[in-house]
Tab-separated table of C-alpha atoms and ligand atoms in Angstrom:
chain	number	residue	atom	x	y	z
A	146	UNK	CA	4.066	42.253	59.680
A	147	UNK	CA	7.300	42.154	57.612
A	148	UNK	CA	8.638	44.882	55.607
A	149	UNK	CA	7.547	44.791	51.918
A	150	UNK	CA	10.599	44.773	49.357
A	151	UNK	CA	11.472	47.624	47.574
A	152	UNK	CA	13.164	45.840	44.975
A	153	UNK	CA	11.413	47.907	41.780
A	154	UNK	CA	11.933	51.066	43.497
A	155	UNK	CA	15.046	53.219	43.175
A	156	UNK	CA	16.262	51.166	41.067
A	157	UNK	CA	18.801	52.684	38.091
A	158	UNK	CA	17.820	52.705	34.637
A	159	UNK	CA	19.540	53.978	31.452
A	160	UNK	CA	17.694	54.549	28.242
A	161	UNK	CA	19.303	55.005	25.150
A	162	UNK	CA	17.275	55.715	22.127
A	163	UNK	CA	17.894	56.002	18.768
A	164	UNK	CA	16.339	57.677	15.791
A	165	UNK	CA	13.144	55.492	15.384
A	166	UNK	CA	9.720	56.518	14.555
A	167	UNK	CA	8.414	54.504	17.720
A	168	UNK	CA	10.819	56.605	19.911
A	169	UNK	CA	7.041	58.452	20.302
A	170	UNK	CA	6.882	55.789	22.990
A	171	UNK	CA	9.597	57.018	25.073
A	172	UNK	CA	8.085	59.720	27.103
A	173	UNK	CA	5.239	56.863	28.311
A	174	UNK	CA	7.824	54.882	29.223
A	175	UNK	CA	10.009	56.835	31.333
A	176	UNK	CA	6.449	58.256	32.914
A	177	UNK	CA	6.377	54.387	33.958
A	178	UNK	CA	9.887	54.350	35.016
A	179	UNK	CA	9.304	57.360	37.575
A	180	UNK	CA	6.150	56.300	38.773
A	181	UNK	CA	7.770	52.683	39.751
A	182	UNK	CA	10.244	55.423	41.708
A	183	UNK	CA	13.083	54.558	39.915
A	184	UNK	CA	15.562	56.881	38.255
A	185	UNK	CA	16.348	57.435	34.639
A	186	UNK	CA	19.039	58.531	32.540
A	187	UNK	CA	18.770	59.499	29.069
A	188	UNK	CA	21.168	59.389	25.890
A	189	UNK	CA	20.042	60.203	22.843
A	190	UNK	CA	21.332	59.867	19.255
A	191	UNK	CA	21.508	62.790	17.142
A	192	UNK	CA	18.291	61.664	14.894
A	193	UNK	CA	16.438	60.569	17.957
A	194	UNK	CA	15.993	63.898	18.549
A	195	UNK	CA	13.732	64.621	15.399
A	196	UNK	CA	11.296	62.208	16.864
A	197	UNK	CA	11.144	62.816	20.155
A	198	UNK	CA	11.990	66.613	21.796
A	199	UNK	CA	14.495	66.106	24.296
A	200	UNK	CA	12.950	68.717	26.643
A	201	UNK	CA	9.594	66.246	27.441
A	202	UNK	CA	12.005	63.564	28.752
A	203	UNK	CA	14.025	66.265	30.581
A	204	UNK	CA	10.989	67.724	31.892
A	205	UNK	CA	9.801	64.038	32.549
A	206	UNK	CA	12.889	62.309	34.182
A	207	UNK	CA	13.864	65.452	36.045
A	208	UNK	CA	16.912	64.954	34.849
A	209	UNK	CA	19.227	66.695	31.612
A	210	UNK	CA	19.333	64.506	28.598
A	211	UNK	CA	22.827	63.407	27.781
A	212	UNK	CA	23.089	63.788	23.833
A	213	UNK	CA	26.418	64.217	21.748
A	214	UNK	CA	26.100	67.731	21.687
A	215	UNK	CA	25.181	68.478	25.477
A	216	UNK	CA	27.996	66.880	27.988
A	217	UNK	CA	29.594	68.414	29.923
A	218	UNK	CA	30.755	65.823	32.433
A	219	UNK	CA	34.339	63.951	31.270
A	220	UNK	CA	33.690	60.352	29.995
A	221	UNK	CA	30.122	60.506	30.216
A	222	UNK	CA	29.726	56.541	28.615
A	223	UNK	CA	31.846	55.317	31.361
A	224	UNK	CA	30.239	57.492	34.160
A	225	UNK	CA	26.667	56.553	33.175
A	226	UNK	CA	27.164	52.657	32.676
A	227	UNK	CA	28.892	52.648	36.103
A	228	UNK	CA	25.685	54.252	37.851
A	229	UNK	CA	23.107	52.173	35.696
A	230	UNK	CA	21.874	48.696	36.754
A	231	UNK	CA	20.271	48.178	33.103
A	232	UNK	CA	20.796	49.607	29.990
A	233	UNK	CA	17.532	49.555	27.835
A	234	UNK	CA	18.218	50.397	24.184
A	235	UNK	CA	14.709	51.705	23.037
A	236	UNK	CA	14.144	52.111	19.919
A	237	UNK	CA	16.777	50.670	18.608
A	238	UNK	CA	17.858	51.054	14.984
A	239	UNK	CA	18.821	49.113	12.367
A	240	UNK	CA	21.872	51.736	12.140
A	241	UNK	CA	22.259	51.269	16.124
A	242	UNK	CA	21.816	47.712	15.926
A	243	UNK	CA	24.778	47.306	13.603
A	244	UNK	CA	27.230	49.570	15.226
A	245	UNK	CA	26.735	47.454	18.394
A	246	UNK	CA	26.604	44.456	17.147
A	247	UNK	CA	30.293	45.802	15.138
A	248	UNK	CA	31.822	47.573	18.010
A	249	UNK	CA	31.702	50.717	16.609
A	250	UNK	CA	31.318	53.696	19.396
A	251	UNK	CA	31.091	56.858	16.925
A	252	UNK	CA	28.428	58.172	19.736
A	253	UNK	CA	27.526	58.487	23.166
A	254	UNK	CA	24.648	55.882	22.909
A	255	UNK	CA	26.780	53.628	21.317
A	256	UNK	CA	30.396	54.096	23.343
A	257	UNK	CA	27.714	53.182	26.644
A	258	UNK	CA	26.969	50.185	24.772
A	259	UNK	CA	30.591	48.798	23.887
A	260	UNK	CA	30.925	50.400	28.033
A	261	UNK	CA	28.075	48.529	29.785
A	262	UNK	CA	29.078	46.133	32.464
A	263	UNK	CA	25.062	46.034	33.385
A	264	UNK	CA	22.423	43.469	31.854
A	265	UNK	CA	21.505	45.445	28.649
A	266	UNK	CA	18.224	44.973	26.919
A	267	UNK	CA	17.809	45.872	23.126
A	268	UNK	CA	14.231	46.593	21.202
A	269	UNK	CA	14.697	46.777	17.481
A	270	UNK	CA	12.130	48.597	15.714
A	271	UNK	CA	11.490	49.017	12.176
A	272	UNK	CA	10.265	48.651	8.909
A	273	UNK	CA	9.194	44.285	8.784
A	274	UNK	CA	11.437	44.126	5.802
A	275	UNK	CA	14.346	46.239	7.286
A	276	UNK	CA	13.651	43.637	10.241
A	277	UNK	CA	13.673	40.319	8.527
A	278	UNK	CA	17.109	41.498	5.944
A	279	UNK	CA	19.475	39.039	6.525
A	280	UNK	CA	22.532	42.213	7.885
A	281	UNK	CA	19.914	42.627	10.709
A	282	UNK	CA	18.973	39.032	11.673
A	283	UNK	CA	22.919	38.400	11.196
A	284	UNK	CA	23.811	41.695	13.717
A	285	UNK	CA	20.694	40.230	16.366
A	286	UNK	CA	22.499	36.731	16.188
A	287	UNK	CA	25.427	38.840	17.484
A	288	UNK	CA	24.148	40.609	20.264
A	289	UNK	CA	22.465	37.373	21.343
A	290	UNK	CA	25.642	35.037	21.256
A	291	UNK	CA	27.402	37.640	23.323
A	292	UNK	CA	24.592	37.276	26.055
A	293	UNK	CA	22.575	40.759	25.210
A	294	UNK	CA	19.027	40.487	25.308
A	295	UNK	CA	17.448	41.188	22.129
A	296	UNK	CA	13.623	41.463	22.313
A	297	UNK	CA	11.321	40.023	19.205
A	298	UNK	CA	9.604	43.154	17.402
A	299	UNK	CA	5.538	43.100	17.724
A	300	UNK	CA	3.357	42.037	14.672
A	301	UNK	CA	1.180	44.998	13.708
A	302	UNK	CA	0.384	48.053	12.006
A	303	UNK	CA	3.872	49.885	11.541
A	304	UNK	CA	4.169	53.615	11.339
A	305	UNK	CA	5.182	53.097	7.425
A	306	UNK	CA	1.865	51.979	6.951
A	307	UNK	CA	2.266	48.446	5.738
A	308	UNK	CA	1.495	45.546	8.813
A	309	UNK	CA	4.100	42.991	9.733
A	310	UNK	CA	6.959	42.078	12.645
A	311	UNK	CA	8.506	45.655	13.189
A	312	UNK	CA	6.903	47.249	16.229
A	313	UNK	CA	8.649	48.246	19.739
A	314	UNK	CA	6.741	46.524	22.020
A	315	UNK	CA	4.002	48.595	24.748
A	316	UNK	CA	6.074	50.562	27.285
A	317	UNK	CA	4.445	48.235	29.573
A	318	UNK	CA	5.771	45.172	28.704
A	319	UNK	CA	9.499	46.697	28.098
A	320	UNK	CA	8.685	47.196	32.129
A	321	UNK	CA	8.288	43.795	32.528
A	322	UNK	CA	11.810	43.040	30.941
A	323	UNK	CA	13.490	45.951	33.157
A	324	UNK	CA	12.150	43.919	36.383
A	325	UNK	CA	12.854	40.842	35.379
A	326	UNK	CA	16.393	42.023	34.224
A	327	UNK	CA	16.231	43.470	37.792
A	328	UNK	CA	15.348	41.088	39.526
A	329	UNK	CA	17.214	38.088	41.534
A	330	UNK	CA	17.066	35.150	39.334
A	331	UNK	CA	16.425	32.299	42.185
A	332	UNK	CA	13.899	30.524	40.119
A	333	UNK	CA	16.221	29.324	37.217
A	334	UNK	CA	14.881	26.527	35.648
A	335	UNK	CA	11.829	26.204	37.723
A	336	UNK	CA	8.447	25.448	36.295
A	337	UNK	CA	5.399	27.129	37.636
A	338	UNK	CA	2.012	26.877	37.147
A	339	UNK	CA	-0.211	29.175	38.336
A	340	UNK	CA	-4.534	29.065	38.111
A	341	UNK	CA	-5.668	32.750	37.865
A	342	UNK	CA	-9.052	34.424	37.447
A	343	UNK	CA	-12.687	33.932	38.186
A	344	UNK	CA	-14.375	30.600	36.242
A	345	UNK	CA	-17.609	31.494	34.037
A	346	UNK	CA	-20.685	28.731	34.592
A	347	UNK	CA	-23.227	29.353	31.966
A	348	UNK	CA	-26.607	28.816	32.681
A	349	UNK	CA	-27.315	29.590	29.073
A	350	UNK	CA	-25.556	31.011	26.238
A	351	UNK	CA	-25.776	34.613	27.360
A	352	UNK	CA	-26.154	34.159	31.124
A	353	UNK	CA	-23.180	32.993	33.588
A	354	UNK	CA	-22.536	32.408	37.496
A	355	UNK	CA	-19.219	33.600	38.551
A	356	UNK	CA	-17.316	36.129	40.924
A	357	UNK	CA	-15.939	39.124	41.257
A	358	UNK	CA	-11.986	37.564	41.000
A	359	UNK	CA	-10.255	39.918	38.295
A	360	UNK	CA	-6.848	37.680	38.312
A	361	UNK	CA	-4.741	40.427	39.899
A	362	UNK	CA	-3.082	38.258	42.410
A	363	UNK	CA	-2.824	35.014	40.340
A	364	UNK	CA	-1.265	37.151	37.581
A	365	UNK	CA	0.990	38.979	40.289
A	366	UNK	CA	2.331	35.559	41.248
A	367	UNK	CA	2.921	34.640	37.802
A	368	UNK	CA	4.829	37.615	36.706
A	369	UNK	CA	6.847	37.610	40.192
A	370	UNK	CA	8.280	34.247	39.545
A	371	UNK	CA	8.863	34.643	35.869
A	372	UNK	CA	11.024	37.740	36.849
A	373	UNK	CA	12.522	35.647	38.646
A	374	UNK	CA	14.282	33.196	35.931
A	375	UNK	CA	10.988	30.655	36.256
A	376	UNK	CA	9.206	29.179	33.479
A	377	UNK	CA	5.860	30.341	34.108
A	378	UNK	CA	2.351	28.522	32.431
A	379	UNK	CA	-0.848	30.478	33.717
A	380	UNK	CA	-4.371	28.851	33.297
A	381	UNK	CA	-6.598	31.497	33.110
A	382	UNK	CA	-10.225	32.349	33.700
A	383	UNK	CA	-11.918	35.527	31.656
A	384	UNK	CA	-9.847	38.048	32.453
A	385	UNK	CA	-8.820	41.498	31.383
A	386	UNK	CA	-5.559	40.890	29.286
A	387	UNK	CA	-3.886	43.736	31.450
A	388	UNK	CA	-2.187	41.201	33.867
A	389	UNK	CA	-0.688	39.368	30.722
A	390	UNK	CA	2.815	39.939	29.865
A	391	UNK	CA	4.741	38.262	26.957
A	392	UNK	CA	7.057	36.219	29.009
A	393	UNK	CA	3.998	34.217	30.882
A	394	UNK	CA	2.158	31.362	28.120
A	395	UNK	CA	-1.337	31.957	29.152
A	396	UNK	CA	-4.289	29.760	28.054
A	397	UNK	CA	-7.680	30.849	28.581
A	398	UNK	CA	-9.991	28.998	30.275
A	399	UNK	CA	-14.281	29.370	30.779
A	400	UNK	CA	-15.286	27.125	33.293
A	401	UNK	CA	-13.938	24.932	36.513
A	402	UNK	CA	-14.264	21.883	34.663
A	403	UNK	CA	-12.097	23.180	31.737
A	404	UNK	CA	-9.515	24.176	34.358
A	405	UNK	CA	-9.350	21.161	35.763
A	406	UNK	CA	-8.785	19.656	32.473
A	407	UNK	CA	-5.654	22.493	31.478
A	408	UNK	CA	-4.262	21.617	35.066
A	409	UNK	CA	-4.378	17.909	34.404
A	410	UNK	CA	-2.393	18.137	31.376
A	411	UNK	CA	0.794	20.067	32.952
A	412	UNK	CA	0.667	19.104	36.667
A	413	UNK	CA	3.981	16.809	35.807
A	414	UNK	CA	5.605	19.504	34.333
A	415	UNK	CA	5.183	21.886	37.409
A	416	UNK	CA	7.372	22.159	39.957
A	417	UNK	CA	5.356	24.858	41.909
A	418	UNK	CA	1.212	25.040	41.553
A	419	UNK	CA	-0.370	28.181	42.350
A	420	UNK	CA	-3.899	27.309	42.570
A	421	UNK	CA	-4.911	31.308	42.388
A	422	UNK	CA	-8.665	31.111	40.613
A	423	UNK	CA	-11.465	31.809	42.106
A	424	UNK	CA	-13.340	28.444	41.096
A	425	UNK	CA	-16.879	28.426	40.806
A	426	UNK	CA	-18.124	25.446	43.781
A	427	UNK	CA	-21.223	24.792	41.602
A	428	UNK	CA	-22.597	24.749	37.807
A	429	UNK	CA	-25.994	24.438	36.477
A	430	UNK	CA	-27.582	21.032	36.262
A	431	UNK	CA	-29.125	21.614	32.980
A	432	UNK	CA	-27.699	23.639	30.843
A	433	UNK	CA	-29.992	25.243	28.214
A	434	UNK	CA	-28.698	25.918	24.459
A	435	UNK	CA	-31.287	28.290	24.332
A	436	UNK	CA	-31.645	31.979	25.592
A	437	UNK	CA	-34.166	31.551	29.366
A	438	UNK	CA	-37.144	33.508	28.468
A	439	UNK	CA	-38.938	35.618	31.287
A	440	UNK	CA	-42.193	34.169	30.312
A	441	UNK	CA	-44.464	32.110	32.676
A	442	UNK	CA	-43.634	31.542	36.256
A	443	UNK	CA	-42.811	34.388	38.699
A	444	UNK	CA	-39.713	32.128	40.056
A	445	UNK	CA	-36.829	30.123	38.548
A	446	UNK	CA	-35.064	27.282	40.391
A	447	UNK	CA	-31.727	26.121	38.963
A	448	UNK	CA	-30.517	22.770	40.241
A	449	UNK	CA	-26.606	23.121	40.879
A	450	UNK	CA	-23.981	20.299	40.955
A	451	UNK	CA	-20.933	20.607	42.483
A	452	UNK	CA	-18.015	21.564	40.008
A	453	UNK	CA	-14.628	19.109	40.866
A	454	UNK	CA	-12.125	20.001	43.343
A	455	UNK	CA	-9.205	21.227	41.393
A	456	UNK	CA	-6.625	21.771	44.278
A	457	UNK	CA	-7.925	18.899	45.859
A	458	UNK	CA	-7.207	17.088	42.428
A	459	UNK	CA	-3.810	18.705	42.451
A	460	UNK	CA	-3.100	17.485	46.124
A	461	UNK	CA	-4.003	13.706	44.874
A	462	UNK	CA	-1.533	14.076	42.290
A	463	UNK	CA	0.929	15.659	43.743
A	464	UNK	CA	4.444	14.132	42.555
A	465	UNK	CA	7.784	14.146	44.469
A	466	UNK	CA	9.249	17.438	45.194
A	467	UNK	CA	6.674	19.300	44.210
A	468	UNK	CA	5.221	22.413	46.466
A	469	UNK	CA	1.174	23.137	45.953
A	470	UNK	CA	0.285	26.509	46.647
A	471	UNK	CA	-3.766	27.021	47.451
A	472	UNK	CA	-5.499	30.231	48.040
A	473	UNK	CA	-8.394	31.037	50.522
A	474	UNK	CA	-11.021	33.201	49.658
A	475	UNK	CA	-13.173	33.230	53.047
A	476	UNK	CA	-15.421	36.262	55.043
A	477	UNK	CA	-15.008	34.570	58.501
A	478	UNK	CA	-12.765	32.861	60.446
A	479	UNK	CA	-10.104	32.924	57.708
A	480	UNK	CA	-6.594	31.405	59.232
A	481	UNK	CA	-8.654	28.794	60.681
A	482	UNK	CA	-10.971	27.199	57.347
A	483	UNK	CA	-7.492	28.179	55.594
A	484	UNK	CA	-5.553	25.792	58.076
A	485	UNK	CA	-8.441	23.242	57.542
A	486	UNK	CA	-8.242	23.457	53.849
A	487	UNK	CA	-4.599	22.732	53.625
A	488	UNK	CA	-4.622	19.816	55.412
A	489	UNK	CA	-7.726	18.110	53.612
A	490	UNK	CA	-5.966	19.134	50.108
A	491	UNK	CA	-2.660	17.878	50.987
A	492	UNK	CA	-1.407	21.162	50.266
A	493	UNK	CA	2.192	22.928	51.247
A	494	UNK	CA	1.384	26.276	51.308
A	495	UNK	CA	-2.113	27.910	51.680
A	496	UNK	CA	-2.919	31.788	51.736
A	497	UNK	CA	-5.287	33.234	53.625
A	498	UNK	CA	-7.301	35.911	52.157
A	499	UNK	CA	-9.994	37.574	53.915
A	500	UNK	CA	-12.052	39.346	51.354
A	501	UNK	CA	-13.710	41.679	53.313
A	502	UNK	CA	-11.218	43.419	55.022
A	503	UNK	CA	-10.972	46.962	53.552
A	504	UNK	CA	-8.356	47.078	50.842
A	505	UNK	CA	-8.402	43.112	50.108
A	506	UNK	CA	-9.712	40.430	48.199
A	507	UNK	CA	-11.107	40.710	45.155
A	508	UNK	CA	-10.162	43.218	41.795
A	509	UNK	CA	-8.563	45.778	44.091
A	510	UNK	CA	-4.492	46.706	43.489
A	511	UNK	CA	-3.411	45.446	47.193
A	512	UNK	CA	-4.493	42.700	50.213
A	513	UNK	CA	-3.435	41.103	52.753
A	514	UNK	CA	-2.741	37.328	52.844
A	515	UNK	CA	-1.995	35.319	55.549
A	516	UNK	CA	0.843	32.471	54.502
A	517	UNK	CA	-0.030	29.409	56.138
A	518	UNK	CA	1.846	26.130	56.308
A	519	UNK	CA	3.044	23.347	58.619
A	520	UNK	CA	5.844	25.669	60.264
A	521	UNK	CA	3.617	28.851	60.908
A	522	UNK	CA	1.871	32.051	59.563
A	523	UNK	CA	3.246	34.589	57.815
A	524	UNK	CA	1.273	37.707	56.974
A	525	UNK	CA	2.007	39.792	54.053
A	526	UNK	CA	0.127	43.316	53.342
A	527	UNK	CA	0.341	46.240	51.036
A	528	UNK	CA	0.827	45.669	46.377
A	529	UNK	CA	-0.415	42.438	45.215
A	530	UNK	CA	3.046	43.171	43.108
A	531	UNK	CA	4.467	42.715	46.114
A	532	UNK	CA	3.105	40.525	48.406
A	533	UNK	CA	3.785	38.234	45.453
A	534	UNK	CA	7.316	38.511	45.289
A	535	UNK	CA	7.844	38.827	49.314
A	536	UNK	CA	5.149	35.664	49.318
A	537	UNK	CA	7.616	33.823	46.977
A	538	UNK	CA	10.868	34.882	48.630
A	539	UNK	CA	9.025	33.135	52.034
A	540	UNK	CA	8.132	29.503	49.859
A	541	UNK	CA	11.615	29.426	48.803
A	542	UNK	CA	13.244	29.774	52.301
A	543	UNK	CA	10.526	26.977	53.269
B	92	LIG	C1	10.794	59.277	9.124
B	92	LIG	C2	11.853	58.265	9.423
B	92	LIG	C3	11.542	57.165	10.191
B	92	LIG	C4	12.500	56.220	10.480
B	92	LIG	N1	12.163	55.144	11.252
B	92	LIG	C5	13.085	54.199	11.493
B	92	LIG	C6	12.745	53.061	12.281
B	92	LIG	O1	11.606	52.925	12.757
B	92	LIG	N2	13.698	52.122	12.517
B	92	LIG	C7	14.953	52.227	12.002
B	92	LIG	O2	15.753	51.322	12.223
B	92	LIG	N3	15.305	53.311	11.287
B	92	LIG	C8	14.409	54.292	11.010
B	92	LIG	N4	14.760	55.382	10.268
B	92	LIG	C9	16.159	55.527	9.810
B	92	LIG	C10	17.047	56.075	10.903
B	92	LIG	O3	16.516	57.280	11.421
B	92	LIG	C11	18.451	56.283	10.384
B	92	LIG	O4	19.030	55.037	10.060
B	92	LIG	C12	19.327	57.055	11.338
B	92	LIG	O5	20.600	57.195	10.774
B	92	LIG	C13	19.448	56.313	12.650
B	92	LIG	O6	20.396	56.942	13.471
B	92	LIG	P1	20.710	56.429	14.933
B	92	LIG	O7	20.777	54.949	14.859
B	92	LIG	O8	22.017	57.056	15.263
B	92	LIG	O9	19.637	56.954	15.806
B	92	LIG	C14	13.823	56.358	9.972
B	92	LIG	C15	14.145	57.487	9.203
B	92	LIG	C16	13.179	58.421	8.925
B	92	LIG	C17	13.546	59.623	8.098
């Protein structure tokens, strides 16, 4: 079994934040930073710390919080952007924003900036109408033309108490721009398209037949190559949104048949096809528009037809160049349906997933997959998180 990468862990992060109301955030994000067991560094400006006490994040990053008043090391800019391997500016102020974007270094948080040699990733947060003045837009054209990732603001209820484009985005999803700022960027200009989820076959309007597929792995896939540079399209059955992150274009789908449909329309465009959902086989016959009442006969057959073959579909289809990725859900003999699956689909890769080994398969955090093509097996074990990434890193050695 190969080692699993390590690439989110002990990784170097610096976090400057400035004196914004949605610095509240901060201490939930660097809880996330230490639990990925990375490290963190903190500056702070001086009115940061009216909205956020410098002795959680202390107490939270283990670390002392590097503020213009409290340094003792010499050159502390220069010292901290040489360690860090991102700089995340979170909150960042329409006060920071400009001094960046002017070159002015009047603090610690802003010296690291002008000092950075590291990707560095900004989050404006404010007011909607301090957002959308034209000093602002004009200082975020800046930062952007000199290569500085500036993230768009959240629509939604600001702490002002007015709604509009202003927030700091979830500490999650800054995560998911720290790894993907992270991360090796081998899938520039790639376009994946990954099927994710369970499918929903409704018998009725209130009654479905599905499974127990929560998306985990299909959305671990998806995430894992957009980290790393891809353009990334997910079809997706009902699923919780917590797989979902702002750089993936999700569309929602209910059943197999409207999968098939969503696949149709951007197999061209894909250069790798994940085929990840857990696709209902069969759908009722005769579907009723009305609720199934109890009444009247102890039994109830349904007739079932067979839903269409969507990675089958995929394999018929399959243009120049491109690399089709199946999954195989299976309780026995796994490797060896797997192995007959990806020949009969005209697949390249398929991944063999016994679901009822302990720890694997459906909804839960980690598996074990089996990679399966015409050169071998490869087994992967441990994070869906990362059994996606190492389960990339293996399709793109080929
Ligand atoms: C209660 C309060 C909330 C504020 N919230 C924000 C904010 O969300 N975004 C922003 O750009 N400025 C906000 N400001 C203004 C900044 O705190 C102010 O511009 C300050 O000088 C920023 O300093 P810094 O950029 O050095 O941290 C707020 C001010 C107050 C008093």
């Amino acid at each position: 079994m190969p080692q699993m990468p390590e690439w989110k862990h002990n990784r170097r992060i610096l976090l400057g934040i400035s004196g914004g109301i949605a610095a509240y955030k901060l201490p939930y994000l660097l809880r996330k930073i230490t639990k990925a067991k990375c490290e963190a560094e903190v500056i702070m400006t001086s009115s940061a710390k009216n909205f956020v006490a410098p002795m959680t994040l202390e107490t939270l990053s283990g670390r002392k919080i590097w503020t213009d008043d409290n340094f003792d090391a010499a050159i502390p800019h220069i010292r901290l952007t040489d360690w860090a391997e991102v700089f995340v500016i979170a909150p960042c102020t329409a006060n920071t924003l400009a001094k960046i974007a002017q070159g002015i270094a009047d603090n610690l948080l802003t010296s690291a900036a002008l000092a950075a040699s590291c990707p560095v990733l900004v989050f404006p947060a404010m007011n909607e109408r301090m957002y959308s003045n034209p000093a602002v837009q004009e200082n975020i054209a800046i930062l952007k033309r000199r290569g500085i990732f500036v993230a768009d603001p959240e629509d939604g209820d600001l702490a002002c108490g007015v709604s509009g484009k202003g927030r700091m985005p979830e500490p999650e999803e800054i995560m998911h721009e720290i790894f993907r700022a992270l991360c090796v960027h081998d899938m520039n200009g790639k376009h994946v398209l990954v099927t994710a989820g369970p499918t929903h076959e409704y018998i009725d309007p209130v009654r479905y037949i599905s499974n127990p597929s929560s998306g985990k792995m299909g959305f671990a896939m998806a995430r894992s190559a957009w980290y790393r540079g891809a353009e990334v399209r997910v079809i997706s059955g009902p699923v919780e949104a917590y797989s979902f992150c702002d750089g993936l274009k999700v569309e929602g789908v209910t059943t197999a048949v409207e999968m098939l449909e969503a696949v149709r329309k951007n197999l061209d465009w894909a250069d790798y096809v994940v085929k990840a959902a857990a696709v209902g086989d069969y759908r009722v016959k005769d579907y009723s528009a009305h609720k199934l009442k109890r009444e009247g006969s102890d039994e109830l057959t349904l007739s079932l037809v067979q839903n269409p073959d969507i990675a089958a579909e995929a394999g018929k289809l399959k243009h120049d160049g491109q690399v089709l990725i199946g999954f195989a859900a299976e309780t026995d003999d796994v490797v060896l349906h797997a192995r007959e699956k990806l020949a009969r689909k005209n697949l390249d890769y398929i991944l063999a997933n016994d679901v009822l080994a302990e720890g694997s398969g459906f909804r839960t955090d980690t598996n074990t997959l089996h990679l399966i093509s015409s050169s071998g097996t490869q087994s992967f074990s441990g994070l869906k998180e990362d059994i996606a990434f190492d389960v990339w890193s293996a399709v793109l050695a080929g």
